[in-house]
Amino acid sequence: MKSVLEELSRRVRTAMVKVGADGDPIVRASQDAKFGDYQSNAAMGLAKKLGKKPRDLAAEIVAALEIDDICEPAEIAGPGFINLTLKPSYLGKLLTGVPSVADGGLDRLGIEPTADPQVVVVDLSSPNLAKEMHVGHLRSTVIGDCICRVLEFEGHTVHRENHVGDWGTQFGMLVAHLLREKPDIIDHPDELVIADLESFYVAAKNRFDADEAFKAESRETVVKLQQGDPTTRKIWKAFCDESLRHCHDIYDRLQVRLTDRGESYYTDRMEEIIGRIEKKMVGADGGWIRESDGALCFFLDGFTTRDGEPLPMIVRKSDGGFNYATSDLATITHRVEELGATRILYVVGLPQKQHFEMVFAGARKVGFAGDDVALEHLGFGSVLSKSGVMFKTREGGTFKLKALLDEAVERALAVLREQDRDGGFSEAQAAKTAEIVGIGAVKYFDLAHARQSDYKFDIDHMLAMEGNTAPYMMYAYARIRSIGRKAGVAVGALPADEPILLEHPTEIALAVKLVQFSETLHGIARELRPNVLTEYLYELAKAFSRFYDKKNGVRVIDATPESVRNSRLRLCDLTARTLKLGLGLLGIETVERM
RNA sequence: GCGCCGGUAGCUCAGCUGGAUAGAGCACCGGAUUUCUAAUCCGGCGGUCGUGGGUUCGAGUCCCGCCCGGCGCGCCA
């Protein structure tokens, strides 16, 4: 389906050129239906430059505007707004052309992939393997996955990189602890099971703090690990594999797939880029690469410490080791040079903003990323407890993500039971539906908030049946499916040449929403804002409720004549397919019955 | 101290590169409706957009000051 927004922008732009007022047509979907469906706000800004009155310029543009085929006559309002209302016949034509469901393939609703595909790397999730995943990882995983899905749908090649923490001093401690606790692991590394990584870590840490001999042992283990000692490596790998299994239990439930590529993957590359950096150092004007207190540093403009001194980005510690700046630089060279990325997105919490500013500036300056590569930190806000403080357990520890998901599913089951009036759900169906609803609720709630703002984790709110929540959206979908079943029409089965006839205000309003899906999606792919998609889907669902309302809407199954019934059934079907596709891009499953 | 993020209705949150009387959900009040899944629809109540200036035809949005909250600021990630 063509983007209405683009079409209108083109038309208005053409008219503007004709009257000698070239510029951005500033076409937007109107906020209020009384101003039409779209509006152009270009006349007000341009009038002054051209020495004209805004309303006069608007009138000139309108006079030159050729939109009879798609819009009602344009209206000029207020200081010079040009209001545009789509003709029902045009809406009907656009929707009629949407192909029926392709056999087996992904339903694209007729939306074409981009003409300019890119290779995009998304750095998401990236938990530390030393510990259990906690709430802090939810947002990166869920937002990152959504962004990947949207970009993939748009036709880009997406690499989902799970940059897990599997390297560093704490792994010496963990391996040493593991060897003491389960010495037979050397012979059976594949059989390692650690029920609770969190308590395993705590036990190791306690031993480390209390036992000097163990502390020394841990340090030796780190050295052995870094030197590549086979046995140490084997134990380390067994630990990482077990930890990754824990992670993937979560990823499976969240329906997130990604490529695990830990920091350890980059160890050789880190050595190599230090070499490249040292070569640059010789010619670095102003000595922006230099050693300071024994550490190799980048001194980049605009970064200072709390004392106002230049703040270095350390790429090699004074002990010769590397840190996260080094590994982040290494990932950039890998992603650019090996994966061929032209856009790299980091879905990492907002507190790390300064770190990424430095890494990006450093990568550019040292030549690891050229102007043809976009580097973007997609920072996100924190998940707070219901009372608005950082999400912690009573003991001050972090909340395990698994526990949170379990609770959501459990609550979803309770909600389903409550609503299941006629007891139509079997035990197994209820459990399966609860899993989908519960997980979906957590994801939807997260995605429905603006990426950069903090939000309060409110399980009652996310499972509410009213408002902009997953259960509401899922129900809206299931309800439409039920209409299809009752009408005896299969999904997407009505032929694409069955004309869509729009007459009733609620039909037209629904059609406008449906038609706006593609442009909404394109906007999201550009701005990477999942909450815009949830907002859109919610409005679509509401538009459908009005359309289907017995008082203010229209009849569907028993509508006559046949052509009107079919048209309305197609509207139902298109709505359901849009909801399913949209929720799918959020990473949320739908159910046929609820 | 410097920097970043935030402060919008009683509560939870939107507000797209400045655009029309600032929106939604919940809560509260009223109405429809014995239902093509009411897990619905319609209406009402409710905000000096932290605060004081400035820029602009137009500011929740941009600039400056101040207040409040959160976070970050050299070898953890």
XYZ file of C-alpha atoms (C1' of nucleotides) in Angstrom:
671
model
C 0.000 0.000 0.000
C 1.252 3.432 -0.848
C 1.783 5.901 1.925
C -0.978 8.489 1.903
C 1.289 10.857 3.737
C 3.907 10.668 1.015
C 1.339 11.046 -1.717
C -0.163 14.148 -0.136
C 3.258 15.615 0.587
C 4.171 15.194 -3.047
C 0.995 16.840 -4.257
C 1.240 19.793 -1.908
C 4.902 20.219 -2.741
C 4.098 20.320 -6.443
C 1.494 22.997 -5.828
C 3.935 24.993 -3.720
C 6.548 24.927 -6.455
C 3.961 26.156 -8.920
C 3.286 29.261 -6.860
C 6.962 29.876 -6.202
C 6.963 28.714 -2.609
C 9.201 25.669 -2.647
C 9.923 24.054 0.684
C 8.865 21.335 3.046
C 5.099 20.901 2.637
C 4.870 19.931 6.331
C 1.998 17.526 5.850
C 0.840 15.807 9.036
C -2.029 13.612 10.068
C -4.445 15.933 11.835
C -4.897 15.553 15.553
C -8.575 16.262 15.418
C -10.988 14.914 12.832
C -12.681 18.284 12.533
C -9.525 19.567 10.829
C -9.725 16.813 8.244
C -7.481 13.777 7.994
C -4.277 15.587 7.115
C -3.052 19.139 7.170
C -0.273 21.143 5.594
C 1.342 23.723 7.837
C 3.719 25.115 5.237
C 1.995 28.372 4.366
C 2.486 30.102 7.724
C 6.217 29.711 7.807
C 6.858 30.507 4.153
C 4.546 33.500 3.894
C 6.837 35.770 5.819
C 9.849 34.985 3.643
C 7.804 35.665 0.548
C 6.258 38.823 1.931
C 2.743 37.477 1.725
C -0.074 36.968 4.154
C -0.201 33.354 5.311
C -3.822 32.852 4.361
C -3.223 34.352 0.922
C -0.317 32.012 0.298
C -2.420 29.092 1.527
C -5.119 30.121 -0.930
C -2.596 30.195 -3.783
C -1.323 26.749 -2.873
C -4.843 25.382 -2.641
C -5.687 26.879 -6.033
C -2.691 25.121 -7.560
C -3.366 21.861 -5.741
C -4.422 18.885 -7.848
C -5.978 16.419 -5.452
C -9.520 15.974 -6.756
C -8.967 12.271 -7.218
C -8.043 11.623 -3.608
C -9.336 14.470 -1.449
C -12.368 16.572 -0.839
C -11.806 20.263 -1.656
C -9.048 21.570 0.595
C -10.018 24.038 3.283
C -8.038 26.904 4.690
C -8.427 27.462 8.394
C -7.020 29.546 11.192
C -3.803 31.421 10.413
C -3.217 29.424 7.212
C -3.633 25.714 7.810
C -4.570 23.719 4.734
C -6.895 20.960 5.798
C -7.227 17.845 3.693
C -9.916 15.219 3.928
C -9.506 11.948 2.075
C -12.302 10.848 -0.203
C -13.976 7.617 0.860
C -13.638 6.406 -2.699
C -9.863 6.837 -2.512
C -9.689 5.083 0.867
C -11.797 2.284 -0.518
C -9.574 1.933 -3.534
C -6.409 1.776 -1.426
C -7.833 -0.865 0.879
C -9.442 -2.873 -1.876
C -6.011 -3.311 -3.417
C -4.486 -4.934 -0.342
C -3.681 -8.499 -1.354
C -5.257 -11.409 0.452
C -3.021 -13.451 2.720
C -0.130 -14.995 0.857
C 0.052 -18.719 1.305
C 2.489 -19.539 4.042
C 4.419 -16.310 3.704
C 4.452 -13.351 6.023
C 1.409 -11.173 5.591
C 2.847 -7.806 4.534
C -0.516 -6.148 3.914
C 0.831 -5.008 0.604
C 3.601 -2.930 2.133
C 6.704 -2.890 -0.027
C 10.177 -3.263 1.459
C 12.502 -0.268 1.325
C 14.268 0.595 -1.904
C 17.392 1.353 0.081
C 18.211 -1.655 2.251
C 20.983 -1.314 4.783
C 22.996 -3.667 6.918
C 22.073 -2.792 10.475
C 23.655 -4.170 13.619
C 21.613 -3.989 16.784
C 23.403 -4.486 20.071
C 20.745 -5.687 22.476
C 20.130 -7.506 25.723
C 23.807 -8.142 26.536
C 23.543 -9.511 30.064
C 26.508 -10.390 32.217
C 26.890 -14.156 32.325
C 28.185 -14.035 35.884
C 24.660 -13.463 37.109
C 21.028 -14.140 36.414
C 19.151 -11.834 34.056
C 17.186 -9.224 35.959
C 14.642 -6.511 35.198
C 17.368 -4.287 33.910
C 17.744 -6.535 30.896
C 14.081 -6.525 30.030
C 14.021 -3.217 28.220
C 17.128 -3.734 26.143
C 15.894 -7.153 25.079
C 12.323 -6.184 24.333
C 12.981 -2.801 22.731
C 15.937 -4.124 20.790
C 13.929 -7.063 19.490
C 11.089 -4.801 18.392
C 13.472 -2.522 16.545
C 15.043 -5.517 14.828
C 11.656 -6.801 13.748
C 10.611 -3.439 12.357
C 13.869 -2.963 10.478
C 13.716 -6.495 9.106
C 10.174 -5.928 7.962
C 11.296 -2.776 6.190
C 13.734 -4.920 4.272
C 17.021 -4.254 6.024
C 19.529 -6.931 6.900
C 19.687 -7.029 10.666
C 22.328 -8.585 12.899
C 21.101 -9.057 16.440
C 24.202 -9.010 18.550
C 24.008 -10.229 22.126
C 27.197 -8.757 23.507
C 27.230 -10.796 26.699
C 29.698 -10.205 29.504
C 31.752 -13.384 29.616
C 35.192 -11.988 30.314
C 36.983 -10.148 33.068
C 38.241 -10.662 36.565
C 35.038 -11.985 38.072
C 35.206 -15.010 35.809
C 38.484 -16.007 37.448
C 36.670 -16.042 40.729
C 33.724 -17.978 39.352
C 35.848 -20.614 37.676
C 37.946 -21.047 40.810
C 34.797 -21.383 42.874
C 33.347 -23.874 40.428
C 36.457 -26.003 40.593
C 36.270 -26.151 44.348
C 32.554 -26.876 44.456
C 32.338 -29.327 41.602
C 35.810 -30.665 40.837
C 34.455 -33.480 38.678
C 33.314 -30.852 36.215
C 36.695 -31.132 34.536
C 35.698 -34.534 33.194
C 32.070 -33.713 32.459
C 31.847 -30.073 31.493
C 28.659 -30.671 29.528
C 26.821 -31.858 32.603
C 27.138 -28.636 34.519
C 23.932 -27.442 36.047
C 23.727 -24.396 38.260
C 20.213 -24.014 39.518
C 20.646 -20.465 40.719
C 23.401 -18.370 39.190
C 22.710 -15.553 41.567
C 23.419 -17.500 44.716
C 26.359 -19.176 43.026
C 27.835 -15.751 42.382
C 27.149 -14.595 45.902
C 28.789 -17.707 47.347
C 31.861 -17.154 45.182
C 32.029 -13.510 46.174
C 31.720 -14.299 49.867
C 34.482 -16.831 49.634
C 36.587 -14.337 47.708
C 36.157 -11.700 50.391
C 36.735 -14.049 53.292
C 39.474 -16.348 52.059
C 42.859 -14.909 51.092
C 44.031 -18.161 49.547
C 40.948 -18.297 47.379
C 41.459 -14.707 46.392
C 44.961 -15.525 45.161
C 43.615 -18.603 43.416
C 41.017 -16.502 41.648
C 43.635 -14.113 40.371
C 45.777 -16.934 39.084
C 42.738 -18.338 37.366
C 42.111 -15.081 35.528
C 45.653 -15.112 34.270
C 45.342 -18.730 33.166
C 42.090 -17.947 31.477
C 43.576 -15.054 29.564
C 46.610 -17.060 28.617
C 44.370 -19.699 27.175
C 45.079 -22.551 29.553
C 42.947 -25.417 28.148
C 41.517 -26.691 31.408
C 40.641 -23.262 32.681
C 39.076 -22.424 29.354
C 37.056 -25.603 29.430
C 35.623 -24.845 32.853
C 35.001 -21.254 31.898
C 33.188 -22.328 28.765
C 31.073 -24.795 30.712
C 30.063 -22.019 33.041
C 29.249 -19.610 30.205
C 27.253 -22.245 28.362
C 25.222 -22.988 31.451
C 24.599 -19.302 32.045
C 23.586 -18.852 28.421
C 21.093 -21.694 28.821
C 19.493 -19.665 31.598
C 19.400 -16.651 29.293
C 17.878 -18.588 26.450
C 15.130 -19.946 28.659
C 14.153 -16.315 29.014
C 14.697 -15.484 25.347
C 12.549 -18.434 24.320
C 9.727 -17.247 26.505
C 10.115 -13.731 25.189
C 10.319 -15.089 21.650
C 13.550 -13.255 21.076
C 16.265 -14.686 18.924
C 19.741 -13.259 18.767
C 23.366 -14.099 18.182
C 25.461 -14.629 21.297
C 28.840 -13.050 20.822
C 30.510 -12.337 24.113
C 33.349 -10.021 24.904
C 35.715 -12.961 24.799
C 35.067 -13.175 21.068
C 36.905 -9.896 20.676
C 40.047 -10.617 22.690
C 42.293 -11.037 19.654
C 40.695 -8.110 17.962
C 41.349 -5.943 20.992
C 45.066 -6.655 20.728
C 44.882 -5.797 17.085
C 43.062 -2.504 17.427
C 45.474 -1.397 20.135
C 48.164 -1.857 17.501
C 46.188 0.255 15.093
C 45.666 2.880 17.767
C 49.341 2.978 18.629
C 50.184 3.626 14.989
C 47.782 6.563 14.993
C 49.343 7.762 18.212
C 52.559 8.637 16.434
C 50.846 11.096 14.176
C 48.103 12.173 16.536
C 48.054 15.918 16.432
C 47.764 17.477 19.850
C 48.623 14.149 21.414
C 45.017 13.127 21.830
C 46.136 9.541 22.065
C 48.665 9.214 24.856
C 49.587 7.354 27.977
C 48.471 8.773 31.280
C 49.297 7.181 34.611
C 50.354 4.108 32.686
C 47.042 3.740 30.825
C 46.627 4.258 27.107
C 43.977 6.926 26.656
C 41.994 8.895 24.146
C 41.537 12.520 25.098
C 38.491 13.711 23.227
C 37.181 17.230 23.061
C 34.305 18.098 25.301
C 34.748 15.520 28.046
C 35.927 16.564 31.475
C 36.102 15.071 34.941
C 34.405 16.497 37.981
C 37.465 18.632 38.590
C 37.324 20.102 35.129
C 40.320 18.078 33.956
C 40.202 16.361 30.571
C 38.403 13.030 30.907
C 40.203 10.218 29.159
C 38.669 7.189 27.542
C 40.937 4.388 28.652
C 41.562 1.787 25.980
C 44.303 -0.107 27.789
C 44.539 -0.162 31.526
C 47.807 0.419 33.328
C 48.005 -3.320 34.029
C 47.854 -3.957 30.300
C 44.275 -5.218 30.405
C 41.357 -3.954 28.429
C 38.053 -2.530 29.517
C 34.648 -1.899 28.048
C 35.793 1.012 25.911
C 38.277 -1.290 24.247
C 35.740 -3.994 23.611
C 33.180 -1.524 22.322
C 35.732 -0.168 19.880
C 36.552 -3.716 18.875
C 32.886 -4.469 18.225
C 32.709 -1.469 15.935
C 35.590 -2.683 13.790
C 34.050 -6.160 13.666
C 30.634 -4.855 12.748
C 31.895 -2.467 10.125
C 34.651 -4.575 8.630
C 33.254 -8.092 8.985
C 29.495 -7.634 9.049
C 29.447 -4.684 6.651
C 27.233 -2.567 8.877
C 26.235 0.910 7.794
C 24.167 1.527 10.875
C 24.950 0.315 14.383
C 22.412 0.679 17.147
C 23.153 0.215 20.824
C 20.101 -0.536 22.906
C 21.675 0.228 26.248
C 20.442 2.156 29.280
C 20.589 5.929 29.359
C 23.157 6.088 32.181
C 25.747 4.923 29.670
C 25.128 7.810 27.358
C 28.419 9.515 28.023
C 30.308 6.288 27.534
C 28.838 5.833 24.076
C 29.407 9.452 23.161
C 33.055 8.885 23.891
C 33.249 5.558 22.114
C 31.572 6.982 19.018
C 33.727 10.099 18.999
C 36.814 7.956 19.512
C 35.841 5.480 16.818
C 35.341 8.273 14.320
C 38.509 10.094 15.201
C 40.692 7.007 15.036
C 39.049 5.961 11.788
C 37.172 2.811 12.849
C 33.871 4.265 11.652
C 33.660 6.541 8.632
C 30.950 8.966 7.671
C 29.151 6.158 5.876
C 28.446 4.394 9.169
C 25.785 5.653 11.538
C 26.390 5.020 15.241
C 23.417 5.515 17.521
C 22.908 4.926 21.190
C 19.255 4.120 21.805
C 19.172 4.848 25.488
C 16.233 3.818 27.578
C 14.932 4.737 31.006
C 14.847 2.556 34.082
C 12.187 0.179 35.260
C 11.042 1.430 38.631
C 8.994 -0.284 41.285
C 5.380 0.678 41.680
C 6.327 3.210 44.319
C 8.701 4.898 41.943
C 12.113 3.900 43.218
C 14.708 1.738 41.552
C 13.439 -1.801 41.226
C 15.033 -3.797 44.008
C 14.079 -6.664 46.266
C 13.558 -5.996 49.944
C 17.108 -7.168 50.533
C 18.392 -4.617 48.046
C 19.173 -7.206 45.395
C 17.948 -7.176 41.854
C 14.710 -8.798 40.803
C 15.138 -11.824 38.621
C 13.511 -11.434 35.255
C 12.240 -14.993 35.392
C 10.344 -14.344 38.614
C 8.725 -11.314 37.071
C 7.597 -13.208 33.995
C 6.285 -16.052 36.138
C 4.234 -13.657 38.164
C 2.797 -11.989 35.081
C 1.777 -15.345 33.612
C 0.258 -16.448 36.890
C -1.753 -13.253 37.091
C -2.805 -13.582 33.476
C -4.149 -17.029 34.234
C -6.193 -15.633 37.104
C -7.600 -12.930 34.829
C -8.508 -15.462 32.153
C -10.243 -17.719 34.656
C -12.240 -14.818 35.951
C -13.370 -13.851 32.481
C -13.993 -17.329 31.211
C -17.717 -17.249 31.903
C -18.755 -20.398 30.159
C -15.677 -22.351 31.146
C -14.694 -22.857 27.544
C -11.006 -23.195 28.251
C -9.403 -26.501 29.011
C -6.580 -26.576 31.529
C -4.005 -26.767 28.761
C -5.573 -24.039 26.651
C -5.788 -21.740 29.649
C -2.138 -22.316 30.499
C -1.011 -21.674 26.948
C -3.145 -18.572 26.595
C -1.976 -17.266 29.966
C 1.637 -17.606 28.868
C 0.960 -15.587 25.728
C -1.110 -12.967 27.507
C 1.212 -12.651 30.505
C 4.416 -12.374 28.501
C 2.695 -10.148 25.976
C 1.476 -7.884 28.756
C 4.974 -7.369 30.122
C 6.406 -6.656 26.693
C 3.561 -4.430 25.578
C 3.679 -2.396 28.771
C 7.378 -1.824 28.312
C 7.091 -0.936 24.642
C 4.111 1.332 25.216
C 6.262 3.714 27.229
C 8.488 6.222 25.531
C 11.894 4.618 25.245
C 13.821 7.259 27.134
C 11.496 7.694 30.076
C 11.480 5.655 33.261
C 8.352 3.714 34.027
C 6.775 2.030 36.997
C 6.371 -1.714 36.731
C 2.712 -2.141 37.584
C 1.495 -5.662 37.052
C -2.165 -4.794 37.646
C -1.990 -2.063 35.062
C -0.281 -4.169 32.414
C -2.858 -6.938 32.788
C -5.839 -4.606 32.786
C -8.501 -5.384 30.230
C -9.166 -1.717 29.581
C -6.857 0.891 28.171
C -3.725 0.616 26.093
C -2.656 -2.849 27.247
C -1.803 -6.187 25.683
C -4.922 -7.948 26.976
C -7.125 -5.279 25.423
C -5.315 -5.513 22.107
C -5.355 -9.291 22.131
C -8.999 -9.340 22.964
C -9.751 -6.886 20.180
C -7.991 -9.250 17.813
C -9.690 -12.388 19.118
C -13.065 -10.721 18.906
C -12.601 -9.928 15.237
C -11.492 -13.473 14.584
C -14.670 -14.649 16.196
C -16.635 -12.507 13.755
C -14.870 -14.208 10.891
C -15.661 -17.644 12.272
C -19.265 -16.783 12.814
C -19.563 -15.335 9.339
C -17.900 -18.393 7.899
C -15.038 -16.478 6.319
C -11.431 -17.599 6.603
C -8.578 -15.210 7.308
C -7.698 -13.123 4.300
C -9.907 -15.288 2.134
C -12.166 -12.641 0.682
C -10.610 -11.805 -2.668
C -8.644 -8.594 -2.986
C -10.909 -7.421 -5.754
C -13.959 -7.537 -3.509
C -14.561 -3.779 -3.346
C -14.453 -1.946 -0.065
C -17.365 0.425 0.140
C -17.202 3.195 2.696
C -20.188 5.181 3.732
C -20.813 5.186 7.459
C -18.634 7.614 9.483
C -17.244 4.773 11.570
C -16.330 2.854 8.424
C -14.503 5.842 7.027
C -12.722 6.538 10.312
C -11.603 2.909 10.498
C -10.438 3.011 6.900
C -8.345 6.121 7.569
C -6.620 4.329 10.435
C -6.003 1.217 8.369
C -4.503 3.200 5.551
C -2.133 4.933 7.964
C -0.407 1.756 9.050
C 2.324 1.834 6.441
C 3.346 5.433 7.028
C 3.269 4.888 10.778
C 5.577 1.938 10.357
C 7.976 3.870 8.154
C 8.104 6.606 10.759
C 8.923 4.058 13.441
C 11.687 2.532 11.349
C 13.171 5.993 11.030
C 12.762 7.170 14.585
C 12.935 3.798 16.345
C 10.096 4.501 18.718
C 8.061 1.403 19.587
C 5.530 3.339 21.651
C 4.327 5.046 18.484
C 3.338 1.623 17.209
C 1.453 0.663 20.377
C -0.296 4.002 20.247
C -1.310 3.426 16.643
C -2.581 -0.089 17.301
C -4.600 1.109 20.247
C -6.240 3.794 18.155
C -6.936 1.253 15.457
C -8.567 -1.064 17.976
C -10.687 1.794 19.279
C -11.709 2.782 15.764
C -12.772 -0.798 15.237
C -14.838 -0.851 18.426
C -16.719 2.214 17.231
C -17.258 0.645 13.841
C -18.543 -2.543 15.385
C -20.620 -0.865 18.073
C -24.264 -1.796 17.894
C -25.498 1.701 18.692
C -23.161 3.962 16.790
C -21.559 1.557 14.368
C -22.713 -0.733 11.601
C -23.947 -4.286 11.228
C -21.508 -6.743 9.763
C -22.488 -10.399 9.666
C -26.128 -9.688 8.947
C -25.488 -6.644 6.768
C -27.191 -6.420 3.409
C -26.744 -6.464 0.525
C -24.019 -9.021 0.021
C -21.577 -6.421 -1.348
C -21.813 -4.353 1.842
C -21.457 -7.442 4.011
C -18.368 -8.489 2.125
C -16.914 -5.014 2.270
C -17.376 -4.894 6.031
C -16.009 -8.368 6.499
C -12.951 -7.279 4.579
C -12.613 -4.276 6.895
C -12.749 -6.672 9.840
C -10.179 -8.881 8.231
C -7.837 -6.012 7.394
C -8.128 -4.737 10.951
C -7.306 -8.145 12.381
C -4.385 -8.595 10.018
C -3.051 -5.138 10.859
C -3.322 -5.860 14.575
C -1.604 -9.194 14.149
C 1.166 -7.772 12.034
C 1.627 -4.774 14.322
C 1.688 -6.857 17.479
C 4.011 -9.272 15.722
C 6.425 -6.433 15.055
C 6.297 -5.660 18.752
C 7.233 -9.280 19.330
C 3.816 -10.128 20.724
C 1.776 -13.182 19.820
C -1.940 -13.186 19.318
C -4.544 -15.797 20.219
C -7.564 -16.721 18.146
C -9.789 -17.068 21.188
C -9.732 -15.414 24.548
C 31.201 21.541 40.718
C 30.283 19.874 35.553
C 27.140 16.974 32.438
C 22.804 14.078 31.095
C 17.613 12.762 31.808
C 13.016 14.012 33.870
C 9.018 17.493 36.350
C 2.049 17.640 31.714
C -5.394 16.031 34.931
C -6.268 12.795 41.623
C -3.124 8.313 39.539
C -0.325 6.048 35.148
C 1.402 8.076 30.787
C 1.313 10.300 25.286
C 2.361 14.763 22.883
C 5.947 13.213 16.001
C 11.777 17.946 13.166
C 7.155 24.620 17.361
C 1.249 24.611 14.755
C -5.295 25.190 15.800
C -9.624 25.395 22.301
C -2.908 20.453 25.551
C -4.622 14.271 24.624
C -5.463 8.956 26.269
C -6.312 5.272 29.961
C -7.579 4.504 35.050
C -10.552 6.618 38.930
C -15.206 9.479 39.610
C -20.352 11.043 37.684
C -24.261 10.275 34.011
C -26.411 7.852 29.578
C -26.986 3.753 25.926
C -27.276 -1.201 25.533
C -30.735 -7.970 27.578
C -24.979 -7.997 23.142
C -22.675 -9.896 15.143
C -17.636 -11.909 22.464
C -20.417 -5.421 27.255
C -13.323 -7.348 28.032
C -18.406 -2.272 24.454
C -20.082 2.628 22.947
C -21.554 7.971 23.997
C -21.204 12.188 27.264
C -19.385 14.871 31.763
C -15.786 16.230 35.588
C -10.648 17.274 35.794
C -4.399 20.648 33.865
C -1.542 28.732 35.245
C 2.253 21.747 30.930
C 7.869 22.839 38.008
C 9.036 28.274 37.863
C 10.688 33.314 35.907
C 12.299 35.642 31.508
C 13.357 35.514 26.066
C 12.824 34.187 20.596
C 8.347 33.561 17.158
C 2.548 35.010 13.438
C 2.364 30.784 16.917
C 6.062 27.585 22.630
C 4.417 21.648 26.607
C 8.035 21.608 22.443
C 13.546 26.201 21.016
C 17.185 29.668 24.210
C 18.768 31.618 29.287
C 18.204 31.724 34.773
C 16.163 29.303 39.081
C 13.609 25.185 42.100
C 12.782 19.835 42.759
C 13.916 14.515 41.599
C 17.037 10.656 39.319
C 21.604 9.256 37.120
C 26.707 9.822 35.402
C 31.637 12.012 35.955
C 40.038 7.830 35.212
C 41.642 2.321 34.796
C 33.844 -2.280 36.752
C 30.466 -3.088 32.607
